[in-house]
Structure formats: structure tokens, C-alpha cells
CSV table of C-alpha atoms and ligand atoms in Angstrom, one decimal:
chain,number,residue,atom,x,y,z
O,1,UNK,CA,52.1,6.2,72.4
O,2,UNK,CA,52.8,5.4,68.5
O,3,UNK,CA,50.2,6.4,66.3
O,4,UNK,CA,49.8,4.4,63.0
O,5,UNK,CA,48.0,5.7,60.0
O,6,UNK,CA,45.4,3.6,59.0
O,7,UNK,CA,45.9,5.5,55.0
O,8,UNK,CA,48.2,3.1,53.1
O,9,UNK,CA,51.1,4.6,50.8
O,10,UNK,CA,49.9,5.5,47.4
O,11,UNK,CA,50.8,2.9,45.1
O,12,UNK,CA,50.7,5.4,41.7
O,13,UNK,CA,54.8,5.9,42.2
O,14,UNK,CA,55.3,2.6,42.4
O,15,UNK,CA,57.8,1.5,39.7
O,16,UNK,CA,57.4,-0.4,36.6
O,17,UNK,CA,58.9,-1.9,33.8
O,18,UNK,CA,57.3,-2.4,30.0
O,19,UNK,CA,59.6,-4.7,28.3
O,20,UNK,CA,63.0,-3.2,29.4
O,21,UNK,CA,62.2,0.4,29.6
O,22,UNK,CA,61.8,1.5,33.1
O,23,UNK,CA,59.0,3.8,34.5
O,24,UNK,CA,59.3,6.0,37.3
O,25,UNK,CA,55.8,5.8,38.0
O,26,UNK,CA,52.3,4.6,37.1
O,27,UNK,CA,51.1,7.3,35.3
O,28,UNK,CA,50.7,7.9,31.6
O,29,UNK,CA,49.6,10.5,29.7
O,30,UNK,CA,47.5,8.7,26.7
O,31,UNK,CA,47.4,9.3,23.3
O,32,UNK,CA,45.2,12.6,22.3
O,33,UNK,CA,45.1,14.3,18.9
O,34,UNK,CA,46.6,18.3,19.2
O,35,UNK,CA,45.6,19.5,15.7
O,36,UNK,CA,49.3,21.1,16.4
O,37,UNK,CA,50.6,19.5,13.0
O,38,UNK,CA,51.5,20.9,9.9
O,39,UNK,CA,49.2,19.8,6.6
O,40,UNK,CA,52.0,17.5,5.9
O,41,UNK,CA,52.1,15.7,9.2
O,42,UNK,CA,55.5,17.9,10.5
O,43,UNK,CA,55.9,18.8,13.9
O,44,UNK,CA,55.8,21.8,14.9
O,45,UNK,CA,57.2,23.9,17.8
O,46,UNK,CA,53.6,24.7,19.7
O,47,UNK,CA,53.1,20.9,19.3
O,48,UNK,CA,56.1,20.3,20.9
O,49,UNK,CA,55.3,22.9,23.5
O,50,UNK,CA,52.0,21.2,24.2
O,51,UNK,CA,53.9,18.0,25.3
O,52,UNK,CA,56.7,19.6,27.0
O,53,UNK,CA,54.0,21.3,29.6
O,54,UNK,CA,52.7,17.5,30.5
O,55,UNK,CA,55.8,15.7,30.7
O,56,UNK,CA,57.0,16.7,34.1
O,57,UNK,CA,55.9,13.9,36.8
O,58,UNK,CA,54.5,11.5,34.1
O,59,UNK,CA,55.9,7.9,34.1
O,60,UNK,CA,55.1,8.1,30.1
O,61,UNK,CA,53.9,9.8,27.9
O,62,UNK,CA,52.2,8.9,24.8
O,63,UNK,CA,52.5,10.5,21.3
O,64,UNK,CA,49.3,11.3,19.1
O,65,UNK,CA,48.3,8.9,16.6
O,66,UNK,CA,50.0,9.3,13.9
O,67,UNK,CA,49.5,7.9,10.2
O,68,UNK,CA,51.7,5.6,8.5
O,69,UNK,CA,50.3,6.2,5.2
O,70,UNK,CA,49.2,8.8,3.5
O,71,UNK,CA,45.8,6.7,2.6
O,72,UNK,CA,45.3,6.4,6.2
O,73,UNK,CA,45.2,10.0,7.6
O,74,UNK,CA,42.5,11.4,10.0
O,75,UNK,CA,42.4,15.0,10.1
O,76,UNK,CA,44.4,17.6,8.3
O,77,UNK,CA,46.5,18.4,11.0
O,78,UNK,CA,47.6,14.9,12.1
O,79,UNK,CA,51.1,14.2,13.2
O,80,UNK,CA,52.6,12.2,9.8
O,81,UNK,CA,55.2,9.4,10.3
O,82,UNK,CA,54.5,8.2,6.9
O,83,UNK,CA,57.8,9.5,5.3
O,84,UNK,CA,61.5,9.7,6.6
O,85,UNK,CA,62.0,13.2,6.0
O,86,UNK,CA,59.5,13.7,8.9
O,87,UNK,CA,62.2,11.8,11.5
O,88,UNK,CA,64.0,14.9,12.2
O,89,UNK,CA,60.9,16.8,13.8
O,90,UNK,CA,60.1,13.9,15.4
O,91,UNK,CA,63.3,14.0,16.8
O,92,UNK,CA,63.6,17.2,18.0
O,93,UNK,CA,60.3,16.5,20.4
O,94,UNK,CA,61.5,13.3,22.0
O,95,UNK,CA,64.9,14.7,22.6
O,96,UNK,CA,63.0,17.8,24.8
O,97,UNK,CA,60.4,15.1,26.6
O,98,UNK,CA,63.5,13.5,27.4
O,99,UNK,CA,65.9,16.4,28.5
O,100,UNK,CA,63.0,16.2,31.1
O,101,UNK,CA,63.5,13.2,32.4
O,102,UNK,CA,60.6,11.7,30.8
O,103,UNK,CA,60.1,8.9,28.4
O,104,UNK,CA,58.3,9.0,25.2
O,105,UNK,CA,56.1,6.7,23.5
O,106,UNK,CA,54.6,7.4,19.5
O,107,UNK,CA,51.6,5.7,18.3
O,108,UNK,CA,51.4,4.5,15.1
O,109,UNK,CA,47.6,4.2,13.3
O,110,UNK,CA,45.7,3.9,9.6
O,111,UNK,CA,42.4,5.6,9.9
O,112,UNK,CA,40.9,2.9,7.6
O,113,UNK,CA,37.1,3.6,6.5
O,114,UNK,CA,36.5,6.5,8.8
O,115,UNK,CA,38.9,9.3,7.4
O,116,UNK,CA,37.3,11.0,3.9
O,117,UNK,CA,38.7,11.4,0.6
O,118,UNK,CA,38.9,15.0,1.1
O,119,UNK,CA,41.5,14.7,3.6
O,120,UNK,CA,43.1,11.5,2.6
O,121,UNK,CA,43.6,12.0,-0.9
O,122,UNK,CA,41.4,8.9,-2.4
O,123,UNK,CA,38.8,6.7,-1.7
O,124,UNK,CA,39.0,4.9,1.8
O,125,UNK,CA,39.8,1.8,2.5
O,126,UNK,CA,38.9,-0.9,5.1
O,127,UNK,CA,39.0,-4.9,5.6
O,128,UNK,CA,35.5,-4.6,3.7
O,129,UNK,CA,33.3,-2.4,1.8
O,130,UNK,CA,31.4,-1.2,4.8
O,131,UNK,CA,31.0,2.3,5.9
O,132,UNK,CA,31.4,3.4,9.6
O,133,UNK,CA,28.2,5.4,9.3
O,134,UNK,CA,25.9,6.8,7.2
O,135,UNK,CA,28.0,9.9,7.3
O,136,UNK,CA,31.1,8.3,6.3
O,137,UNK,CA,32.2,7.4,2.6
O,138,UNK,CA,32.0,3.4,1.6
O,139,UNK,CA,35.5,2.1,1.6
O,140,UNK,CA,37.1,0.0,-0.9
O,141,UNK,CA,38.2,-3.4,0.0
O,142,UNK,CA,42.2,-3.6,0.9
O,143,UNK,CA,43.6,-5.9,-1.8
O,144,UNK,CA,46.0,-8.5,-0.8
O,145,UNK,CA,48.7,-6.4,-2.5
O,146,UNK,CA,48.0,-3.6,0.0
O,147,UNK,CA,47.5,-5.3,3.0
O,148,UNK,CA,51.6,-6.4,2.3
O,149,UNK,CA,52.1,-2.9,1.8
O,150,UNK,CA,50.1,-1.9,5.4
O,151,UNK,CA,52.5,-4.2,7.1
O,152,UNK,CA,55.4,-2.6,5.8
O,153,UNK,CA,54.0,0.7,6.3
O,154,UNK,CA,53.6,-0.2,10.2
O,155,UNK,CA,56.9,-1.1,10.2
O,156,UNK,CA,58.6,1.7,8.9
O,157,UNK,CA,56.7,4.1,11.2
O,158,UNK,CA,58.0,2.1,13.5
O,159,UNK,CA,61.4,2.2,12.5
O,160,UNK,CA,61.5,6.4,12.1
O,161,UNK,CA,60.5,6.3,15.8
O,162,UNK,CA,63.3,4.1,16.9
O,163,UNK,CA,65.2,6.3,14.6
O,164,UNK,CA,64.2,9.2,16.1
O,165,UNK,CA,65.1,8.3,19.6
O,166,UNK,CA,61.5,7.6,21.1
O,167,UNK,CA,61.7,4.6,23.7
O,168,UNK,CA,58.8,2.9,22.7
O,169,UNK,CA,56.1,2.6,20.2
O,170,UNK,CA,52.5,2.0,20.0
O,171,UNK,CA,50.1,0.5,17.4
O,172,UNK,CA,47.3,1.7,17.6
O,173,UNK,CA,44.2,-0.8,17.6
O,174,UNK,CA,41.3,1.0,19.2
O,175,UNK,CA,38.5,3.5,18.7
O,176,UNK,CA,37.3,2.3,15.3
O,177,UNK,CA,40.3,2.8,13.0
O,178,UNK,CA,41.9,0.1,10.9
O,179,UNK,CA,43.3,-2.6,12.8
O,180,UNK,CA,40.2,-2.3,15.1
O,181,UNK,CA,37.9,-2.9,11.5
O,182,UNK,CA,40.2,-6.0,10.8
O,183,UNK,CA,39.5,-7.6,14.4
O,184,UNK,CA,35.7,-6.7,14.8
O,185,UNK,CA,32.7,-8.7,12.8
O,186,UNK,CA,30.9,-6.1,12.6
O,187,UNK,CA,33.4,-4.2,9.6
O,188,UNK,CA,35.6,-7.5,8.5
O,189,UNK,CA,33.4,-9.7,6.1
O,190,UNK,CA,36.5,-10.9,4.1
O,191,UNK,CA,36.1,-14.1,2.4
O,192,UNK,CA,39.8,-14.8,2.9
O,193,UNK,CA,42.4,-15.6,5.4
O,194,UNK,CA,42.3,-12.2,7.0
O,195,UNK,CA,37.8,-12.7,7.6
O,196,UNK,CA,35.4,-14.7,9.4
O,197,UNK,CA,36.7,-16.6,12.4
O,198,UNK,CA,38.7,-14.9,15.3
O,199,UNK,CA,41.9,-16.3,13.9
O,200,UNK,CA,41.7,-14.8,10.6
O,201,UNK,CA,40.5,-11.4,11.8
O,202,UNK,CA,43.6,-11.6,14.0
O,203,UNK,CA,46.1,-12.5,11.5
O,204,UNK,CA,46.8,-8.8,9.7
O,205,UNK,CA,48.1,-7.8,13.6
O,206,UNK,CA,49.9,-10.9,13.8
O,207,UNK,CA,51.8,-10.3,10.5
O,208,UNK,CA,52.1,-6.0,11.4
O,209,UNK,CA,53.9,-6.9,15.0
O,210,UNK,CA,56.4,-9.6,13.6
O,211,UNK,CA,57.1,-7.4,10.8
O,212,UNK,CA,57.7,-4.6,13.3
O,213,UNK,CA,59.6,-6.8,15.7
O,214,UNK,CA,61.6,-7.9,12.6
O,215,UNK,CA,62.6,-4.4,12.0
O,216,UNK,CA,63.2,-2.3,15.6
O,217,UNK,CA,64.4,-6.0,17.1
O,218,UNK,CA,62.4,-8.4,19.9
O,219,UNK,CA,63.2,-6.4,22.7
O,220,UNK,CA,62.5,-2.4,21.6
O,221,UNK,CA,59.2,-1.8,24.2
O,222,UNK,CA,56.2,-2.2,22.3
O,223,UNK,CA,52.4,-1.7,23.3
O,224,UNK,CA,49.1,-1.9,21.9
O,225,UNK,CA,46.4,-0.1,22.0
O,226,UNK,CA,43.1,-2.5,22.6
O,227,UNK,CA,39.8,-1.7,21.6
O,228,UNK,CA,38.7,-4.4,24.0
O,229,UNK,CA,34.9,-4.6,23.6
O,230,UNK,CA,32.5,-3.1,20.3
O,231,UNK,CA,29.9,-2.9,22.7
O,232,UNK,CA,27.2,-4.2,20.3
O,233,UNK,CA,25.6,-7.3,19.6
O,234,UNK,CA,27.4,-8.7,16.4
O,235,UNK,CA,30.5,-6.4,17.3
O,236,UNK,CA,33.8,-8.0,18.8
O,237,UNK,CA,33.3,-9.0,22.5
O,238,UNK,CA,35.6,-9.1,25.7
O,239,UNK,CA,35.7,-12.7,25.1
O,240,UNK,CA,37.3,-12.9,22.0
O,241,UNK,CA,40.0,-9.7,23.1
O,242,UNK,CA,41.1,-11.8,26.2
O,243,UNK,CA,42.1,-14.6,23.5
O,244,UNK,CA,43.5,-11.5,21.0
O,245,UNK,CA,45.6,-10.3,23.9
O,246,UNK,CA,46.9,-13.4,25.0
O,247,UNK,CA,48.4,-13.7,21.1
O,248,UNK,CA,49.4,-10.3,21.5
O,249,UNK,CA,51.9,-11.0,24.7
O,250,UNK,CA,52.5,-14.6,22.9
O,251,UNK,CA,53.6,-12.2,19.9
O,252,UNK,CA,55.7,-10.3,22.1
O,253,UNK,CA,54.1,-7.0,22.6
O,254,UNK,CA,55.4,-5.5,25.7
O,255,UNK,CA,52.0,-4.2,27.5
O,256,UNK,CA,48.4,-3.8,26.2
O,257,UNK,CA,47.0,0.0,26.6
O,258,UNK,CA,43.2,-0.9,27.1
O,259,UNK,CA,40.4,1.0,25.6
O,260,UNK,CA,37.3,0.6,23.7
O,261,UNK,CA,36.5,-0.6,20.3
O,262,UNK,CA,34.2,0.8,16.8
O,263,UNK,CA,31.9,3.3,19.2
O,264,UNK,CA,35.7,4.9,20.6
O,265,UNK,CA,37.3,6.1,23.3
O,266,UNK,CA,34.5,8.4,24.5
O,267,UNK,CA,30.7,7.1,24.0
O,268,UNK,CA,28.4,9.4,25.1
O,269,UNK,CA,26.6,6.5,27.5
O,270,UNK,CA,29.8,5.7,29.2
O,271,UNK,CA,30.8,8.6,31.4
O,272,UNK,CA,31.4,8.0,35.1
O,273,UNK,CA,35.2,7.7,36.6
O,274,UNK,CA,37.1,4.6,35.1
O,275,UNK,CA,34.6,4.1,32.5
O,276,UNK,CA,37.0,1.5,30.7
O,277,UNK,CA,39.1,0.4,33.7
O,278,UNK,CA,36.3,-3.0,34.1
O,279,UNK,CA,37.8,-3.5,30.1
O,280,UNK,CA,41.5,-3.0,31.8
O,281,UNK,CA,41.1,-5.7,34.6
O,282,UNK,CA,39.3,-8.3,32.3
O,283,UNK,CA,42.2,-8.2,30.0
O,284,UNK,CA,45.0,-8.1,33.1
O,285,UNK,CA,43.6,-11.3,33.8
O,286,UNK,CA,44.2,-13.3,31.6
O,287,UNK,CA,48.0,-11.5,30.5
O,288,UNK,CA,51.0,-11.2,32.3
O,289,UNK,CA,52.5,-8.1,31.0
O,290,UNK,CA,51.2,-4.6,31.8
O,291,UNK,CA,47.9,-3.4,31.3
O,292,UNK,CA,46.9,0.4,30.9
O,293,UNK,CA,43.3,1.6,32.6
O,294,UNK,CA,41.9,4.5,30.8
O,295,UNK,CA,38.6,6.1,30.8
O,296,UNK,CA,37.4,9.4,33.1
O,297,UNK,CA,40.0,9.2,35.6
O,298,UNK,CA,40.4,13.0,37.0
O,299,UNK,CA,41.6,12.6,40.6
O,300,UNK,CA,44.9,10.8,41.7
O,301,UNK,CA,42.9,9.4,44.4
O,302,UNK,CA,41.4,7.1,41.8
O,303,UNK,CA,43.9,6.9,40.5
O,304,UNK,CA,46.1,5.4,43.2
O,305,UNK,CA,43.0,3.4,43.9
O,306,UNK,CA,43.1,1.7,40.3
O,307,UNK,CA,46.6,0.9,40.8
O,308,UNK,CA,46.4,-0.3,44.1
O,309,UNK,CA,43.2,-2.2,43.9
O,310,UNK,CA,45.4,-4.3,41.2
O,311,UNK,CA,42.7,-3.0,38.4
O,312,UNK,CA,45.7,-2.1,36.1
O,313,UNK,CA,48.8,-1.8,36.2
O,314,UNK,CA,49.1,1.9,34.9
O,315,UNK,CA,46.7,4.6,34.8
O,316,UNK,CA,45.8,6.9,31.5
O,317,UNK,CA,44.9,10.5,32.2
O,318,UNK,CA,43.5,12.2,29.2
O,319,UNK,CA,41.3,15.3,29.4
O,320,UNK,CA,42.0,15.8,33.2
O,321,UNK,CA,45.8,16.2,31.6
O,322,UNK,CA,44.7,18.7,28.6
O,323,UNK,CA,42.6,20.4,31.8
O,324,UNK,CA,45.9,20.9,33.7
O,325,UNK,CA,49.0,20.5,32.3
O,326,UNK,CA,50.7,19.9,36.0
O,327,UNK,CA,48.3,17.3,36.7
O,328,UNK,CA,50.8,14.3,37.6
O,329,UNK,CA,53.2,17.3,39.4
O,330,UNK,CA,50.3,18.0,41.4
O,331,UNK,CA,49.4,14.5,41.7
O,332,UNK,CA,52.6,13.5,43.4
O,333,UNK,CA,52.7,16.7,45.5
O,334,UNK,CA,48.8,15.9,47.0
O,335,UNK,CA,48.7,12.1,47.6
O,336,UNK,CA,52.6,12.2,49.0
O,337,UNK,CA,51.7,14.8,51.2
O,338,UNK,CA,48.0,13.6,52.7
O,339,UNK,CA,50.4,10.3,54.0
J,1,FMN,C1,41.2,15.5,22.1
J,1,FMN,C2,41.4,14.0,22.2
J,1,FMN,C3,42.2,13.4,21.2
J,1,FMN,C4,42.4,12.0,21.3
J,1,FMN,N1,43.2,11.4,20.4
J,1,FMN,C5,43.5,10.1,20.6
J,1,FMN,C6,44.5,9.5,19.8
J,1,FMN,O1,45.2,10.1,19.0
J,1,FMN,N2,44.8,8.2,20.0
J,1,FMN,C7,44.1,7.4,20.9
J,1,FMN,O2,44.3,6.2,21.0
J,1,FMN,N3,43.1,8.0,21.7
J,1,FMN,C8,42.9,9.3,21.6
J,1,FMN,N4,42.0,9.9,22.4
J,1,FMN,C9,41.4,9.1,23.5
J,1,FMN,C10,42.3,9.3,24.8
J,1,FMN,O3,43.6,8.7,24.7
J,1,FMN,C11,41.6,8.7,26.0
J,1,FMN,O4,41.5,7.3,25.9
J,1,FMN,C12,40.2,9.2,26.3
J,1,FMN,O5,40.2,10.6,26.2
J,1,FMN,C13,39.6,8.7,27.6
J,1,FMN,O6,40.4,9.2,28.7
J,1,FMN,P1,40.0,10.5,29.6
J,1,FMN,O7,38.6,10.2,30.1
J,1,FMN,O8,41.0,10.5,30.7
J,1,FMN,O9,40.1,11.7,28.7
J,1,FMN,C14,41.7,11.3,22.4
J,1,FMN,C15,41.0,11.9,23.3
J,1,FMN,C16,40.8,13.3,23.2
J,1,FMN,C17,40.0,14.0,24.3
């Protein structure tokens, strides 16, 4: 007699495009700040080490934020792609992701009004002259002048990435930083064309990604990094980021990497596995590129689950991945093998 296994194959290592650059898998490391970088934004070799431990088994990996401007650094240790001289570090750590086997993604931010002058080197700025807390400094309002210079700024990050020989890049528009301040109510109270209804706040992105497309060409892979939902009651909503991402494909970003908006990536209320993924699936359906889940996934159980529940289309694995390096090694090893 034939015995059938009621367990379904794992759907994590399935394949999957973004734009033209294909994955080998469903599995992404995201984004996560290392600290590894010199005070002037250089790479350095234990940064590069740090990603060369996680890259085995992944389907991508994502780069740190790093900041196009001096203006809009984080931390003193941020990874810099402000400045061409940095291109041939950068180089030299997407040419060892690669030699194995796995592609590499960089994203691209502008802390806005929640780095400090300390570390920045001036006062900061924002959309309006708002402070992210009572902690924080009050920013000054961006000019018009330097909102053209923002968009070029995006776009030559962008550029040293291509440059540098990474397969993809990623702006980063989540967790409270400055293209999250321009899209949420609740830190854009412009009077102008860039404030007040959904389609001014959107238009600073709309301008950064054509410039950006205008530079690296329409088809280099591209994806965004959504700060879907503010979670407050004047804050930006779901509603409004379904319409934002539908521009976003319509403006030809490659796949939207889902997160959350001003209260970041990790709010203390929001803890339980796939915290975000609900943010993930609203947005998948109303797009048809790919949408990344993200958000207290630890087991490639869940994982596979997300994926093949048709939550997401690709699954983030952050501190589970900083926990263990081998994570998607081991991930491949335990769901192939329990089928
Ligand atoms: C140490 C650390 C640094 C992070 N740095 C970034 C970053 O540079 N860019 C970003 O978009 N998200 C950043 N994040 C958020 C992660 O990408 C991810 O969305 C978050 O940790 C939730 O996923 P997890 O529950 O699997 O860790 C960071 C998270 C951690 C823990």
C-alpha cells in the first residue's frame, strides 16, 4: 500500500523574481544597523564579515541603511554612501556576498528630524518643524532648494550602488525617517505642493524614484521599504499606503518591503510572530509585484507558513538571523528534511 504525506512541500524555496533579478528562495535577510562602520561611513572588514556569516542559504540579503547625505546620518557608525570615494568598500562587500552565491541589496535613507546635531553636523531637518519627540531636537523646514538637492542625493546613492556591483537597491521609507515624515500627517504640515493631501505628501517619493530610475535605468531591481501604517489617530493609515503603493508599482518600483511607520520597526506593544505580516497582506492586495512580510518571524515553520498561506511573497528574518547566523542553512536543512 502507498502512503501519502498529508505535510505539503515547503513553499519558502520556492523561486522568485523582483524585477529581473532572480531569487533562489523566499527568504531575506532585512535591513539591520551593525554599528560595524567607520566615523566616516567606510566599510570595514568585521562589517563585511558580519554579512558574509548570513549570506549562505538566503534568497537576499539586505544592506543597512545607509545615508545619502551627510545631513541625514543616524548614528556615528552608519554605513555612508553619501560620497563616491566610499564605492570601493562598498565594493569589496558585495563582491564577497556574491562569491557566495548570494545577491545583495543596499538601502538607501536620510534620517530626517530624528538624528541630532551632534552626530549630523547641523541642525536637523524634516518636511516641517516638528520634533519626533520631546527628546529629539526641532528640525528646520527643508527648503525647496534642498528638497532638489534630497532627490539628487537619492539618486547618486543609488548610482554608487549600481557602481559598486550590488543587484538591487532599496529606499528606505519606513520606521520614522525622512521619506516616512514626508508621507505621514502627523510630521508633514507643508503649506506647499509636497503637504496636506495624500498626493502632495506623496510627491517628494514620486520625484526621488523617477530621478533614481532616470539614473541606474527602468529596469535595475528596485524596492521600497513601506512604513505601512503610523498606528495613531492623525498618523498615516493602511488606507492611504494601499493607494501610496499602488503609485509606487505604477512608478516602477520592483517590490514593496513592508514594515511599520513613525513608532518603527519594533514597538514595544507589537510583539507576537508576524507582528507586521497583516501590514504585508493588506498591501499584497492591492499590488502585483512582490511584497516582503517582516516582523517576529523566528521559526521557518512560520515562515513557510507566511509564504504559503499567500501572506507575502517573501519573508524578512531579522533578529532570529543576528541570533544565528546559519539561520536560512538550517532552515532549508529542517523543513526539507521533516517532508
Ligand atoms: C539591530 C537592528 C537594526 C535595524 N536596522 C534597520 C535598518 O537599518 N533599516 C531598516 O529598515 N530596519 C532596520 N531594523 C528593523 C529590521 O529590519 C526588522 O524590520 C525588525 O527587526 C523586525 O524584524 P524581526 O522581528 O525579524 O527582527 C533593525 C532592526 C534591528 C534589530
Amino acid at each position: 500500500m502507498v502512503t501519502v504525506s498529508l505535510r505539503s512541500m515547503p513553499r519558502l524555496f520556492d523561486l522568485i523574481k523582483i524585477g529581473s533579478l532572480q531569487l533562489k528562495n523566499r527568504i531575506v535577510m532585512p535591513p539591520m544597523a551593525t554599528g560595524l562602520a567607520t566615523t566616516r561611513g567606510e566599510v570595514t572588514e568585521d562589517l563585511i564579515k558580519h554579512y558574509e556569516k548570513r549570506a549562505r542559504g538566503l534568497g537576499l540579503q539586505i544592506v543597512e541603511h545607509s545615508y545619502v547625505l551627510k545631513g541625514g546620518k543616524l548614528s556615528p557608525h552608519q554605513l555612508g554612501i553619501h560620497e563616491d570615494k566610499l564605492a570601493a568598500g562598498l565594493a569589496k562587500l558585495a563582491e564577497r556576498i556574491h562569491s557566495l552565491g548570494t545577491p545583495i541589496t543596499i538601502q538607501i535613507n536620510h534620517a530626517g528630524r530624528v538624528t541630532a546635531s551632534d552626530v549630523c553636523g547641523q541642525q536637523p531637518v524634516g518636511p516641517s518643524p516638528i520634533p519626533h519627540s520631546s527628546k529629539h531636537e526641532v528640525p528646520r523646514e527643508i527648503s525647496r532648494n534642498e528638497i532638489e538637492e534630497m532627490i539628487e542625493a537619492f539618486s547618486s546613492a543609488a548610482r554608487r550602488a549600481v557602481e559598486a556591483g550590488f543587484d538591487a537597491v532599496e529606499v528606505h521609507g519606513a520606521h520614522g525617517f525622512l521619506l516616512n515624515q514626508f508621507l505621514s500627517p502627523l510630521s508633514n504640515k507643508r503649506k506647499d505642493e509636497y503637504g496636506g493631501s495624500l498626493e502632495n505628501r506623496m510627491r517628494f517619493h514620486s520625484q526621488i524614484i523617477a530621478r533614481i530610475k532616470e539614473n541606474i535605468g527602468k529596469s535595475f531591481p528596485l524596492l521600497y521599504r513601506l512604513g505601512a501604517d503610523d498606528m495613531h489617530p492623525e498618523g498615516l493609515t493602511l488606507q492611504e499606503s494601499k493607494v501610496f503603493a499602488q503609485n509606487l508599482e505604477k512608478w516602477g518600483v520592483h517590490a514593496i518591503d513592508v514594515s511599520g511607520g513613525i513608532m518603527g520597526s519594533r514597538p514595544a506593544h507589537l510583539t507576537g510572530p508576524g507582528y507586521y505580516v497583516p501590514l504585508a497582506e493588506a498591501i499584497k492586495s492591492v499590488v502585483n509585484v512582490p511584497v516582503i512580510g517582516v516582523g517576529g518571524i523566528k521559526t521557518p515553520e512560520f515562515a513557510d507558513e507566511v509564504i504559503g498561506k499567500n501572506r507575502a511573497d517573501l519573508v524578512a528574518v531579522g533578529r532570529a538571523m543576528l541570533a544565528d547566523p546559519k539561520w536560512a542553512l538550517k532552515a532549508m536543512e529542517g523543513l526539507r528534511s521533516s517532508n
